[in-house]
Coordinates of C-alpha atoms and ligand atoms in Angstrom, one line a residue:
X1 CA 11.9 -18.9 15.4
X2 CA 13.2 -16.1 13.2
X3 CA 10.6 -14.5 11.0
X4 CA 11.5 -13.0 7.7
X5 CA 10.1 -9.7 6.2
X6 CA 10.0 -8.8 2.5
X7 CA 9.3 -5.1 1.7
X8 CA 7.6 -4.1 -1.6
X9 CA 7.4 -0.4 -2.2
X10 CA 6.7 1.6 -5.2
X11 CA 4.2 4.2 -6.8
X12 CA 0.5 3.8 -7.3
X13 CA -0.5 1.3 -9.9
X14 CA 2.8 -0.4 -10.3
X15 CA 1.2 -3.7 -9.5
X16 CA 2.5 -3.9 -5.9
X17 CA -0.7 -5.6 -4.3
X18 CA -1.2 -8.2 -7.0
X19 CA 2.5 -9.1 -7.1
X20 CA 3.0 -9.1 -3.3
X21 CA 0.0 -11.2 -2.8
X22 CA 1.3 -13.8 -5.3
X23 CA 4.8 -13.7 -3.9
X24 CA 3.4 -14.2 -0.2
X25 CA 1.2 -17.1 -1.6
X26 CA 4.3 -18.8 -3.3
X27 CA 6.3 -18.5 0.0
X28 CA 3.3 -19.6 2.1
X29 CA 3.5 -16.4 4.3
X30 CA 1.1 -13.4 5.0
X31 CA 0.6 -10.6 2.7
X32 CA 0.2 -7.2 4.4
X33 CA -1.5 -4.2 2.3
X34 CA -0.5 -1.1 4.4
X35 CA -2.1 1.2 1.8
X36 CA -5.5 -0.3 3.0
X37 CA -4.9 1.1 6.5
X38 CA -4.3 4.8 5.0
X39 CA -7.5 4.1 2.9
X40 CA -9.5 3.2 6.0
X41 CA -8.5 6.4 7.8
X42 CA -9.4 8.3 4.5
X43 CA -12.8 6.6 4.4
X44 CA -13.5 7.7 8.0
X45 CA -12.8 11.3 7.1
X46 CA -14.9 11.2 4.0
X47 CA -17.9 9.5 5.9
X48 CA -17.7 12.0 8.7
X49 CA -16.9 14.9 6.5
X50 CA -13.8 15.8 8.3
X51 CA -11.6 18.2 6.3
X52 CA -10.0 20.6 8.7
X53 CA -6.3 19.9 9.3
X54 CA -6.6 20.3 13.1
X55 CA -9.3 17.6 13.1
X56 CA -7.5 15.2 10.9
X57 CA -4.3 15.5 13.2
X58 CA -6.3 14.0 16.0
X59 CA -8.3 11.6 14.0
X60 CA -6.6 8.4 15.2
X61 CA -8.2 8.9 18.7
X62 CA -11.5 7.9 17.0
X63 CA -10.4 5.2 14.9
X64 CA -9.6 1.4 15.4
X65 CA -8.2 -0.4 12.5
X66 CA -8.0 -4.3 12.4
X67 CA -6.5 -6.5 9.8
X68 CA -7.8 -10.1 9.7
X69 CA -6.4 -12.8 7.5
X70 CA -8.6 -15.4 6.1
X71 CA -7.4 -17.9 3.3
X72 CA -4.7 -15.5 2.1
X73 CA -7.2 -12.6 1.9
X74 CA -6.7 -9.5 4.0
X75 CA -9.9 -8.1 5.4
X76 CA -9.8 -4.6 7.0
X77 CA -12.1 -3.5 9.8
X78 CA -12.7 0.2 10.6
X79 CA -14.3 0.6 14.1
X80 CA -15.5 -3.1 13.7
X81 CA -17.0 -2.6 10.2
X82 CA -15.6 -4.6 7.4
X83 CA -14.6 -1.9 4.9
X84 CA -12.5 -4.2 2.6
X85 CA -14.3 -3.3 -0.5
X86 CA -15.5 0.3 0.5
X87 CA -12.0 1.6 0.5
X88 CA -11.4 0.9 -3.2
X89 CA -12.8 4.1 -4.9
X90 CA -10.9 7.0 -6.7
X91 CA -12.2 9.3 -3.9
X92 CA -10.7 7.2 -1.1
X93 CA -7.4 6.8 -3.1
X94 CA -7.2 10.6 -3.2
X95 CA -8.0 11.2 0.4
X96 CA -5.6 8.3 1.4
X97 CA -2.7 10.0 -0.2
X98 CA -3.6 13.3 1.7
X99 CA -4.1 11.7 5.2
X100 CA -0.8 9.9 4.7
X101 CA 1.1 13.2 4.8
X102 CA 0.1 13.6 8.5
X103 CA 2.9 12.4 10.9
X104 CA 0.3 11.7 13.7
X105 CA -1.5 9.2 11.4
X106 CA 1.6 7.6 10.1
X107 CA 3.2 7.0 13.4
X108 CA 0.3 5.0 14.7
X109 CA -0.2 3.0 11.6
X110 CA 3.6 2.2 11.3
X111 CA 3.5 1.0 14.9
X112 CA 0.7 -1.4 14.1
X113 CA 2.6 -2.5 10.8
X114 CA 5.7 -3.3 12.9
X115 CA 3.8 -5.3 15.4
X116 CA 2.3 -7.5 12.6
X117 CA 5.8 -8.3 11.2
X118 CA 7.1 -9.1 14.7
X119 CA 4.7 -12.1 15.1
X120 CA 5.0 -13.7 11.7
X121 CA 6.9 -13.8 8.3
X122 CA 5.4 -11.2 5.9
X123 CA 5.5 -9.7 2.5
X124 CA 4.4 -6.0 3.2
X125 CA 3.7 -3.5 0.5
X126 CA 3.4 0.2 0.7
X127 CA 5.6 3.3 0.1
X128 CA 7.9 3.4 3.1
X129 CA 8.3 -0.2 4.2
X130 CA 11.9 -0.6 3.2
X131 CA 12.9 2.9 4.3
X132 CA 11.1 3.4 7.5
X133 CA 8.6 0.6 8.7
X134 CA 11.0 -2.4 8.3
X135 CA 14.5 -1.1 7.6
X136 CA 15.9 -4.6 8.5
X137 CA 13.7 -6.4 5.9
X138 CA 15.7 -9.4 4.4
X139 CA 14.6 -8.4 0.8
X140 CA 13.4 -5.0 -0.5
X141 CA 11.9 -4.5 -3.8
X142 CA 11.1 -1.2 -5.4
X143 CA 8.4 -1.7 -8.0
X144 CA 8.1 0.7 -10.8
X145 CA 6.3 1.2 -14.2
X146 CA 5.8 4.2 -16.4
X147 CA 2.8 6.3 -15.4
X148 CA 1.3 5.6 -18.9
X149 CA 1.4 1.9 -18.2
X150 CA 0.1 2.2 -14.6
X151 CA -2.8 4.4 -15.9
X152 CA -3.7 1.8 -18.6
X153 CA -3.7 -1.0 -16.0
X154 CA -6.0 1.1 -13.7
X155 CA -8.2 1.9 -16.7
X156 CA -8.6 -1.9 -17.6
X157 CA -9.3 -2.7 -14.0
X158 CA -12.0 0.0 -13.6
X159 CA -13.6 -1.0 -17.1
X160 CA -13.7 -4.6 -15.9
X161 CA -15.6 -3.5 -12.8
X162 CA -18.1 -1.4 -15.0
X163 CA -16.8 1.9 -13.8
X164 CA -16.6 4.4 -16.7
X165 CA -13.5 6.7 -16.7
X166 CA -11.1 8.6 -18.9
X167 CA -7.6 7.3 -19.5
X168 CA -6.1 10.8 -19.4
X169 CA -7.9 11.7 -16.0
X170 CA -6.5 8.4 -14.5
X171 CA -3.1 9.3 -15.6
X172 CA -3.3 12.8 -14.2
X173 CA -4.6 11.4 -10.9
X174 CA -1.7 8.9 -10.7
X175 CA 0.8 11.5 -11.4
X176 CA -0.7 13.8 -8.7
X177 CA -0.6 11.0 -6.2
X178 CA 3.1 10.1 -7.0
X179 CA 4.0 13.8 -6.5
X180 CA 2.3 14.0 -3.2
X181 CA 3.6 10.6 -1.9
X182 CA 7.1 11.4 -3.0
X183 CA 7.3 15.0 -1.7
X184 CA 5.6 14.7 1.7
X185 CA 8.3 15.5 4.4
X186 CA 7.7 12.6 6.7
X187 CA 8.6 9.1 5.3
X188 CA 8.1 9.9 1.5
X189 CA 7.9 7.3 -1.2
X190 CA 11.6 6.6 -1.9
X191 CA 13.7 3.7 -3.0
X192 CA 15.7 2.4 0.0
X193 CA 19.5 2.2 -0.5
X194 CA 19.5 -1.4 -0.5
X195 CA 16.3 -2.0 -2.5
X196 CA 16.4 -3.7 -5.9
X197 CA 14.4 -1.8 -8.5
X198 CA 12.2 -4.0 -10.8
X199 CA 10.6 -2.2 -13.6
X200 CA 7.3 -3.9 -14.5
X201 CA 6.6 -2.1 -17.8
X202 CA 6.0 -4.6 -20.6
X203 CA 6.2 -7.7 -18.2
X204 CA 3.3 -9.9 -17.2
X205 CA 2.5 -10.4 -13.5
X206 CA 3.8 -13.9 -13.7
X207 CA 7.1 -12.7 -15.1
X208 CA 7.6 -10.1 -12.3
X209 CA 6.6 -12.7 -9.7
X210 CA 9.1 -15.0 -11.0
X211 CA 11.8 -12.4 -11.0
X212 CA 11.2 -11.5 -7.4
X213 CA 11.0 -15.0 -6.3
X214 CA 14.4 -15.4 -7.8
X215 CA 15.8 -12.4 -6.1
X216 CA 14.5 -13.8 -2.8
X217 CA 16.1 -17.2 -3.5
X218 CA 19.4 -15.6 -4.3
X219 CA 19.3 -14.0 -0.9
X220 CA 19.2 -17.6 0.4
X221 CA 16.0 -17.4 2.5
Ligands
DC1 O1 -1.1 1.4 -2.1 P1 -2.4 2.3 -2.1 O2 -2.7 2.9 -3.3 O3 -3.5 1.5 -1.5 O4 -2.2 3.5 -1.0 C1 -3.0 4.5 -0.7 C2 -2.2 5.7 -0.3 O5 -1.7 5.5 0.9 C3 -1.2 6.1 -1.2 O6 -1.4 7.2 -2.1 C4 -0.1 6.6 -0.2 C5 -0.4 6.1 1.1 N1 0.5 5.1 1.6 C6 1.6 5.4 2.4 O7 1.8 6.6 2.5 N2 2.3 4.6 3.0 C7 2.2 3.3 2.8 N3 3.0 2.4 3.4 C8 1.0 2.8 2.2 C9 0.2 3.7 1.5

Protein backbone atom coordinates (compact mmCIF):
# COMPACT_ATOMS: atom_id res chain seq x y z
CA UNK A 1 0.00 0.00 0.00
CA UNK A 2 1.25 3.45 -0.87
CA UNK A 3 1.12 6.02 1.88
CA UNK A 4 0.67 9.71 1.17
CA UNK A 5 2.41 12.60 2.89
CA UNK A 6 1.23 16.16 3.10
CA UNK A 7 3.76 18.75 4.23
CA UNK A 8 2.65 21.97 5.92
CA UNK A 9 5.41 24.46 6.67
CA UNK A 10 5.45 28.08 7.68
CA UNK A 11 6.48 30.56 10.37
CA UNK A 12 5.45 30.50 14.03
CA UNK A 13 1.82 31.37 14.62
CA UNK A 14 0.62 30.97 11.02
CA UNK A 15 -1.92 28.46 12.29
CA UNK A 16 -0.07 25.36 11.10
CA UNK A 17 -0.99 23.03 13.94
CA UNK A 18 -4.70 23.90 14.09
CA UNK A 19 -5.02 23.70 10.34
CA UNK A 20 -2.86 20.60 9.85
CA UNK A 21 -4.84 18.83 12.57
CA UNK A 22 -8.15 19.65 10.89
CA UNK A 23 -6.86 18.60 7.45
CA UNK A 24 -5.62 15.29 8.88
CA UNK A 25 -8.97 14.70 10.55
CA UNK A 26 -10.87 15.39 7.33
CA UNK A 27 -8.65 12.92 5.47
CA UNK A 28 -8.69 10.36 8.29
CA UNK A 29 -4.90 10.27 8.57
CA UNK A 30 -2.38 11.04 11.30
CA UNK A 31 -1.20 14.57 12.14
CA UNK A 32 2.46 14.84 13.11
CA UNK A 33 3.58 17.98 14.93
CA UNK A 34 7.38 18.06 14.48
CA UNK A 35 7.75 21.31 16.45
CA UNK A 36 6.79 19.34 19.56
CA UNK A 37 9.97 17.27 19.16
CA UNK A 38 12.22 20.36 19.14
CA UNK A 39 10.22 21.65 22.08
CA UNK A 40 10.83 18.43 24.04
CA UNK A 41 14.59 18.78 23.49
CA UNK A 42 14.35 22.41 24.61
CA UNK A 43 12.43 21.43 27.74
CA UNK A 44 15.13 18.91 28.62
CA UNK A 45 17.81 21.64 28.30
CA UNK A 46 15.80 24.04 30.47
CA UNK A 47 15.02 21.49 33.17
CA UNK A 48 18.65 20.33 33.32
CA UNK A 49 20.06 23.87 33.00
CA UNK A 50 22.06 22.94 29.93
CA UNK A 51 23.26 26.06 28.14
CA UNK A 52 26.75 25.29 26.85
CA UNK A 53 26.94 24.74 23.08
CA UNK A 54 29.23 21.74 23.49
CA UNK A 55 26.72 20.08 25.82
CA UNK A 56 23.72 20.87 23.62
CA UNK A 57 25.53 19.32 20.65
CA UNK A 58 25.64 15.97 22.46
CA UNK A 59 22.24 16.21 24.10
CA UNK A 60 20.50 13.60 21.95
CA UNK A 61 22.54 10.86 23.67
CA UNK A 62 20.49 11.54 26.82
CA UNK A 63 17.09 11.94 25.23
CA UNK A 64 14.43 9.56 24.08
CA UNK A 65 11.39 11.08 22.40
CA UNK A 66 8.28 9.14 21.61
CA UNK A 67 5.12 10.23 19.83
CA UNK A 68 1.91 8.38 20.65
CA UNK A 69 -1.35 8.85 18.78
CA UNK A 70 -4.60 8.58 20.68
CA UNK A 71 -7.91 9.58 19.14
CA UNK A 72 -6.36 12.06 16.69
CA UNK A 73 -4.32 13.58 19.49
CA UNK A 74 -0.55 13.48 19.53
CA UNK A 75 1.06 12.95 22.91
CA UNK A 76 4.76 13.43 23.33
CA UNK A 77 6.95 11.60 25.81
CA UNK A 78 10.40 12.76 26.87
CA UNK A 79 12.35 9.96 28.54
CA UNK A 80 9.02 8.26 29.33
CA UNK A 81 7.41 11.37 30.86
CA UNK A 82 4.32 12.80 29.15
CA UNK A 83 5.34 16.42 28.38
CA UNK A 84 2.50 17.21 25.94
CA UNK A 85 1.39 20.26 27.93
CA UNK A 86 4.68 21.23 29.56
CA UNK A 87 6.27 22.13 26.21
CA UNK A 88 3.76 24.92 25.47
CA UNK A 89 5.37 27.83 27.27
CA UNK A 90 7.03 30.95 25.80
CA UNK A 91 10.31 29.91 27.45
CA UNK A 92 10.23 26.56 25.66
CA UNK A 93 9.27 28.26 22.33
CA UNK A 94 12.34 30.44 22.53
CA UNK A 95 14.69 27.61 23.47
CA UNK A 96 13.18 25.30 20.80
CA UNK A 97 14.09 27.76 18.07
CA UNK A 98 17.65 27.82 19.44
CA UNK A 99 18.14 24.05 19.79
CA UNK A 100 16.69 23.69 16.27
CA UNK A 101 19.82 25.40 14.91
CA UNK A 102 22.00 22.41 15.97
CA UNK A 103 22.60 19.96 13.08
CA UNK A 104 23.24 17.08 15.53
CA UNK A 105 19.73 17.53 16.97
CA UNK A 106 18.01 18.06 13.62
CA UNK A 107 19.59 15.00 12.02
CA UNK A 108 18.19 12.67 14.67
CA UNK A 109 14.75 14.22 14.81
CA UNK A 110 14.46 14.25 11.01
CA UNK A 111 15.31 10.54 10.94
CA UNK A 112 12.45 9.78 13.36
CA UNK A 113 10.07 12.00 11.37
CA UNK A 114 10.88 10.15 8.13
CA UNK A 115 10.30 6.80 9.85
CA UNK A 116 6.84 7.92 11.02
CA UNK A 117 5.89 8.88 7.45
CA UNK A 118 7.17 5.57 6.07
CA UNK A 119 4.61 3.52 7.96
CA UNK A 120 1.42 5.53 7.47
CA UNK A 121 -0.16 8.46 5.65
CA UNK A 122 0.52 11.75 7.42
CA UNK A 123 -0.06 15.46 7.51
CA UNK A 124 3.22 16.70 8.96
CA UNK A 125 3.84 20.28 9.99
CA UNK A 126 7.08 22.11 10.73
CA UNK A 127 9.60 24.36 9.04
CA UNK A 128 11.58 22.02 6.77
CA UNK A 129 9.10 19.26 5.94
CA UNK A 130 8.65 20.11 2.25
CA UNK A 131 12.28 21.08 1.67
CA UNK A 132 14.15 18.49 3.72
CA UNK A 133 12.20 15.91 5.73
CA UNK A 134 9.75 14.74 3.05
CA UNK A 135 10.91 16.23 -0.26
CA UNK A 136 8.69 13.71 -2.09
CA UNK A 137 5.51 14.76 -0.24
CA UNK A 138 2.48 14.62 -2.53
CA UNK A 139 1.25 18.08 -1.51
CA UNK A 140 3.30 20.88 0.06
CA UNK A 141 1.65 23.88 1.63
CA UNK A 142 3.49 26.96 2.88
CA UNK A 143 1.23 28.76 5.37
CA UNK A 144 1.84 32.41 6.08
CA UNK A 145 0.19 35.39 7.80
CA UNK A 146 1.49 38.83 8.68
CA UNK A 147 3.46 39.00 11.93
CA UNK A 148 0.82 41.40 13.33
CA UNK A 149 -1.94 38.86 12.72
CA UNK A 150 0.14 35.99 14.07
CA UNK A 151 0.90 37.97 17.23
CA UNK A 152 -2.77 38.84 17.67
CA UNK A 153 -3.76 35.16 17.39
CA UNK A 154 -1.17 34.16 20.01
CA UNK A 155 -2.29 37.01 22.25
CA UNK A 156 -5.92 35.84 22.16
CA UNK A 157 -4.79 32.23 22.77
CA UNK A 158 -2.72 33.24 25.83
CA UNK A 159 -5.49 35.40 27.25
CA UNK A 160 -7.91 32.48 26.96
CA UNK A 161 -5.47 30.43 29.00
CA UNK A 162 -5.34 33.21 31.59
CA UNK A 163 -1.71 34.09 30.85
CA UNK A 164 -1.11 37.84 30.91
CA UNK A 165 1.13 39.23 28.18
CA UNK A 166 1.77 42.31 26.04
CA UNK A 167 0.89 42.17 22.35
CA UNK A 168 3.99 44.12 21.34
CA UNK A 169 6.21 41.65 23.21
CA UNK A 170 4.59 38.67 21.51
CA UNK A 171 5.08 40.27 18.10
CA UNK A 172 8.75 41.00 18.83
CA UNK A 173 9.21 37.41 20.04
CA UNK A 174 7.57 35.98 16.90
CA UNK A 175 9.72 38.15 14.63
CA UNK A 176 12.85 37.09 16.48
CA UNK A 177 11.89 33.43 16.11
CA UNK A 178 11.19 33.90 12.35
CA UNK A 179 14.58 35.49 11.94
CA UNK A 180 16.33 32.60 13.73
CA UNK A 181 14.30 29.91 11.93
CA UNK A 182 14.88 31.46 8.48
CA UNK A 183 18.54 32.24 8.88
CA UNK A 184 19.99 29.10 10.44
CA UNK A 185 22.42 27.42 8.06
CA UNK A 186 21.03 23.88 8.30
CA UNK A 187 17.54 23.24 6.86
CA UNK A 188 16.13 26.72 7.45
CA UNK A 189 12.48 27.71 7.19
CA UNK A 190 11.97 28.19 3.46
CA UNK A 191 9.18 27.69 0.97
CA UNK A 192 9.88 24.60 -1.15
CA UNK A 193 9.94 25.31 -4.89
CA UNK A 194 6.89 23.12 -5.45
CA UNK A 195 4.96 24.32 -2.37
CA UNK A 196 1.73 26.26 -2.66
CA UNK A 197 1.67 29.38 -0.52
CA UNK A 198 -1.54 29.97 1.41
CA UNK A 199 -1.80 33.35 3.15
CA UNK A 200 -4.15 32.96 6.10
CA UNK A 201 -4.35 36.67 6.98
CA UNK A 202 -8.01 37.62 7.35
CA UNK A 203 -9.31 34.07 6.79
CA UNK A 204 -10.99 31.81 9.32
CA UNK A 205 -9.60 28.38 10.15
CA UNK A 206 -12.50 26.74 8.30
CA UNK A 207 -11.82 28.77 5.16
CA UNK A 208 -8.14 27.86 5.17
CA UNK A 209 -8.86 24.17 5.79
CA UNK A 210 -11.32 24.17 2.91
CA UNK A 211 -8.78 25.84 0.63
CA UNK A 212 -6.14 23.23 1.49
CA UNK A 213 -8.53 20.31 1.06
CA UNK A 214 -9.37 21.66 -2.42
CA UNK A 215 -5.67 21.84 -3.28
CA UNK A 216 -5.24 18.25 -2.14
CA UNK A 217 -8.23 17.15 -4.16
CA UNK A 218 -6.89 18.89 -7.24
CA UNK A 219 -3.71 16.86 -6.87
CA UNK A 220 -6.05 13.84 -7.16
CA UNK A 221 -5.18 11.99 -4.03
O1 LIG B 1 6.08 24.81 15.40
P1 LIG B 1 6.60 25.18 16.81
O2 LIG B 1 6.42 26.62 17.15
O3 LIG B 1 6.10 24.26 17.85
O4 LIG B 1 8.20 24.93 16.69
C1 LIG B 1 9.09 25.25 17.73
C2 LIG B 1 10.46 25.56 17.13
O5 LIG B 1 11.02 24.36 16.59
C3 LIG B 1 10.47 26.57 15.99
O6 LIG B 1 10.83 27.86 16.43
C4 LIG B 1 11.49 26.06 15.03
C5 LIG B 1 11.70 24.63 15.37
N1 LIG B 1 11.24 23.70 14.34
C6 LIG B 1 12.11 23.42 13.32
O7 LIG B 1 13.18 23.98 13.26
N2 LIG B 1 11.78 22.49 12.40
C7 LIG B 1 10.59 21.87 12.44
N3 LIG B 1 10.29 20.94 11.51
C8 LIG B 1 9.67 22.18 13.47
C9 LIG B 1 10.01 23.13 14.40
